[in-house]
Short mmCIF file of C-alpha atoms in Angstrom, two decimals:
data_model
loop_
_atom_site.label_atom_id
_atom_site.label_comp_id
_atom_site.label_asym_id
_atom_site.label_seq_id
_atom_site.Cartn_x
_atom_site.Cartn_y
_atom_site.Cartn_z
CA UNK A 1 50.13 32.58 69.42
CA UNK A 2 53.32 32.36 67.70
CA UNK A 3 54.05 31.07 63.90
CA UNK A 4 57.42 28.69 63.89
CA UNK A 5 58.59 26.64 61.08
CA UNK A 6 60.22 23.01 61.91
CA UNK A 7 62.78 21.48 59.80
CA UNK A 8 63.10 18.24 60.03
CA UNK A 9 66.24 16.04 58.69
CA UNK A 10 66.37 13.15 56.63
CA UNK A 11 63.07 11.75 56.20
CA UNK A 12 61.15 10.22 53.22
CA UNK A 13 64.55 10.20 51.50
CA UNK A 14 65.42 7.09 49.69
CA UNK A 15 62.92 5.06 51.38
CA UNK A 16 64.78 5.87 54.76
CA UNK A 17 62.65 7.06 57.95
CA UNK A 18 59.06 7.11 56.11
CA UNK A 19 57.39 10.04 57.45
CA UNK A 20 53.57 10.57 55.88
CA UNK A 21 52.61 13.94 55.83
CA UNK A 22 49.42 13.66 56.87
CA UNK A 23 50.19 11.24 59.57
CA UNK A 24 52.74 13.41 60.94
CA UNK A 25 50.43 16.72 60.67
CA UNK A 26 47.77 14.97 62.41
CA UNK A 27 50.70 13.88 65.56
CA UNK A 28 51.58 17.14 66.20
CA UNK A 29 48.33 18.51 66.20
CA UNK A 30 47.25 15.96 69.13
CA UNK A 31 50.89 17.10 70.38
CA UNK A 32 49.61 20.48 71.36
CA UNK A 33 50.74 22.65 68.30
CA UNK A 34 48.33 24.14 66.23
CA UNK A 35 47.50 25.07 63.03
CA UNK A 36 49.70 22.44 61.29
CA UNK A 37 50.51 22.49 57.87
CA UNK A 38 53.64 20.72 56.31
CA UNK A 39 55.42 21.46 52.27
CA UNK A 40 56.31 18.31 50.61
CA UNK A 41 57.55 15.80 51.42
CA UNK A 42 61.26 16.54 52.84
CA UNK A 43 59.71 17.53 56.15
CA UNK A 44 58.63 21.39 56.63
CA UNK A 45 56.37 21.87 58.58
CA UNK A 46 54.59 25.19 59.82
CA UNK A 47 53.00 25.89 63.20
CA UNK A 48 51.82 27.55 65.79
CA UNK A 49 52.00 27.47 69.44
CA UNK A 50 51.80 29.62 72.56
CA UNK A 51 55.25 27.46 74.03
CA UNK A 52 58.32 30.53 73.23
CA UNK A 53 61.07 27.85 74.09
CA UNK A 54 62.46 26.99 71.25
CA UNK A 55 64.43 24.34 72.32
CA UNK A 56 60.74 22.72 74.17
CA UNK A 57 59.22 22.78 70.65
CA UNK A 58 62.10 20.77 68.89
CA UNK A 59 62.17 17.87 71.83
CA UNK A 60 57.95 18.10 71.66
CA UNK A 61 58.49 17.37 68.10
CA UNK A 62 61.48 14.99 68.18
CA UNK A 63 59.95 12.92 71.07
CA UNK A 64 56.63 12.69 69.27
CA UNK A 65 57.88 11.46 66.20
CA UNK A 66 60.53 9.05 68.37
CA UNK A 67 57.73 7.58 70.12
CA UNK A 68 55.01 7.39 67.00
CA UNK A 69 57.12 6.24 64.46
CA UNK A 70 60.06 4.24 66.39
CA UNK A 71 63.21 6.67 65.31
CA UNK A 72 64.53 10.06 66.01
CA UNK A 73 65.05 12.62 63.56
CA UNK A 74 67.03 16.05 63.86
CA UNK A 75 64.56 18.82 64.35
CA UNK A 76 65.47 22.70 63.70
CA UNK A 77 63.02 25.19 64.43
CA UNK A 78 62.77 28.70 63.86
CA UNK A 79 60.66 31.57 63.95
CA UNK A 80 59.64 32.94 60.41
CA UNK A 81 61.69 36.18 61.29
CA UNK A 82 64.89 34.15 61.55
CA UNK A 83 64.43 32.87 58.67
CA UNK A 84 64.02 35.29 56.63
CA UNK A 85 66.76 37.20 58.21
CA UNK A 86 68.59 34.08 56.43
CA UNK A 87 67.24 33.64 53.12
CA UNK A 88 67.66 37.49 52.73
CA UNK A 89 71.33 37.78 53.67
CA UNK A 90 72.51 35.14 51.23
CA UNK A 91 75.53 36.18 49.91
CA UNK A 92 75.53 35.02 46.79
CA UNK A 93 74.25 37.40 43.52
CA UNK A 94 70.24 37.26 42.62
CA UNK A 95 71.03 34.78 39.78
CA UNK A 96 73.47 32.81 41.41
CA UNK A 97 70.81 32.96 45.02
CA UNK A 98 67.90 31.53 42.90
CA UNK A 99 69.96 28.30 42.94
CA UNK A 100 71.32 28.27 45.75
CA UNK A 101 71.08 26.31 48.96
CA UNK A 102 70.85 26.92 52.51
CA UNK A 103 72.24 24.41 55.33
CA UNK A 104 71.01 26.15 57.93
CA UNK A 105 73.06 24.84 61.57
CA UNK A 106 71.68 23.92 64.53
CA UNK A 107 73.78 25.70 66.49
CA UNK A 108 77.13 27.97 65.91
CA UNK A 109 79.94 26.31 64.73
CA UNK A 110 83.47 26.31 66.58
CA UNK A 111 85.38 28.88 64.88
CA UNK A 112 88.17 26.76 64.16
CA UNK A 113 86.14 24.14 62.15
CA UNK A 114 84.40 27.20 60.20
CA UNK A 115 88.08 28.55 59.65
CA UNK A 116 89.51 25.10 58.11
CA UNK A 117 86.47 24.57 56.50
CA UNK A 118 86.10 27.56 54.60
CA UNK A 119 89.92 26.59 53.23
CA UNK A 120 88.37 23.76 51.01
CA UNK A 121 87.13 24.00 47.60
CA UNK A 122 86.06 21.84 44.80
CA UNK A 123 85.85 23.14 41.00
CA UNK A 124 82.40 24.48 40.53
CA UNK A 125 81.39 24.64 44.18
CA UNK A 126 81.01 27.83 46.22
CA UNK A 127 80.06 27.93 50.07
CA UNK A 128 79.97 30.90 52.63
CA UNK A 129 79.72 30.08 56.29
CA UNK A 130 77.93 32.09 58.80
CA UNK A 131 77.00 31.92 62.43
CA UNK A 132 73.37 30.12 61.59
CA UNK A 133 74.02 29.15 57.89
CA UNK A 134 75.93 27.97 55.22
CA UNK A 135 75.35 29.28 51.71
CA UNK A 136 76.20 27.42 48.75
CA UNK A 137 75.61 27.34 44.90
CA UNK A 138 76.92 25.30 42.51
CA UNK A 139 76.40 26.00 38.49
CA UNK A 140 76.20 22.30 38.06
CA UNK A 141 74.07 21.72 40.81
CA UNK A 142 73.77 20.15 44.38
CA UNK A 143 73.44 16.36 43.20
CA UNK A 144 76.82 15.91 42.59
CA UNK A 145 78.36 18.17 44.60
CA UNK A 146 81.10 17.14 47.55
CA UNK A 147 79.44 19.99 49.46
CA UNK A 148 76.84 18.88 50.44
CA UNK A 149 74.50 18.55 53.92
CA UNK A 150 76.82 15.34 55.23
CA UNK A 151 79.81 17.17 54.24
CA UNK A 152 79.10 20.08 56.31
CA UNK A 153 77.92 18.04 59.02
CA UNK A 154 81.14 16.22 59.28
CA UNK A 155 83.39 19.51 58.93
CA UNK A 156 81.47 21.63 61.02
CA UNK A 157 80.47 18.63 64.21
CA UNK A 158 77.17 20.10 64.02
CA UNK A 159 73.80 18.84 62.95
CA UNK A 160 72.66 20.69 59.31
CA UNK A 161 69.44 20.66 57.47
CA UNK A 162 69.73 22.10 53.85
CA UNK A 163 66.74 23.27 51.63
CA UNK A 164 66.68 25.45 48.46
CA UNK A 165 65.29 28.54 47.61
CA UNK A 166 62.32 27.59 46.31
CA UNK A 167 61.55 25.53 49.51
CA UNK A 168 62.53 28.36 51.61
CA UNK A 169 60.84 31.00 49.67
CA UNK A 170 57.44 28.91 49.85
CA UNK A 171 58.04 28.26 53.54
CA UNK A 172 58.51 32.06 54.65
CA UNK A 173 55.25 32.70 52.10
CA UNK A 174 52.98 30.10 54.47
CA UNK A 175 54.49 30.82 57.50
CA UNK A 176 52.95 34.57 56.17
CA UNK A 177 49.61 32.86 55.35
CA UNK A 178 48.59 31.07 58.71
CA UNK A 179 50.38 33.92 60.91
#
């Protein structure tokens, strides 16, 4: 049995694509993945399954939720090693990583687009682009900032789910617990 984390994109934010927890927790369960647990709201949810396709867990998940709730929603998934792997090789110094954000891609980025990309800055804003993940802090925060998931998305032409440290720090610490 393997442990894999899901990250799912754009629900329960702003009243857009309502997602319960529990509701969706119980889905995947009767969707053949086990030991479900999910981390508020923003949808994380850890796992496990025999199934070693990657790819077969995120349509498993995406069709369930298509068909349950009525609307498809970007899934990532990704072992607990990869992700760590991630969070560890941030680039940014420990104060500077401890508010910090990872947009982690969904697949590698055309080099081109990371080139041109990584030619843009804003005042206040720093990024760093990698093959699975872009980095970025801002001292003023990520509310604001022009940098942000959609901004990535749109430079990149690739889908992006971002969390912070805290979220990914808590999700490699249960991914530890049920695996």
């Amino acid at each position: 049995m393997n442990t894999y984390i899901a990250l799912l994109r754009g629900i329960n934010v702003s009243g857009q694509k309502k997602v319960p927890m529990a509701e969706l927790r119980e889905l995947l369960s009767k969707s053949g993945l086990e030991n479900v647990q999910t981390y508020i709201q923003s949808g994380n949810v850890i796992f496990q399954s025999s199934e070693k396709s990657i790819k077969a867990l995120e349509n498993n998940i995406q069709k369930s939720i298509l068909d349950h709730f009525g609307f498809e929603v970007p899934v990532l998934v990704r072992t607990p090693k990869e992700l760590k792997i991630i969070f560890d090789t941030c680039p940014f110094p420990e104060t500077n990583k401890e508010n910090s954000y990872f947009s982690i891609l969904h697949v590698v980025p055309d080099v081109n687009l990371i080139i041109e990309t990584q030619e843009i800055q804003y005042p206040n804003e720093e990024f760093v682009i990698t093959d699975d993940c872009v980095y970025f802090y801002s001292p003023v925060g990520y509310g604001k900032a022009k940098c942000n998931n959609n901004f990535f998305e749109r430079k990149l032409k690739v889908s992006v789910t971002t969390r912070n440290y805290k979220t990914m720090l808590k999700l490699l610490s249960l991914s530890t617990e049920i695996g």
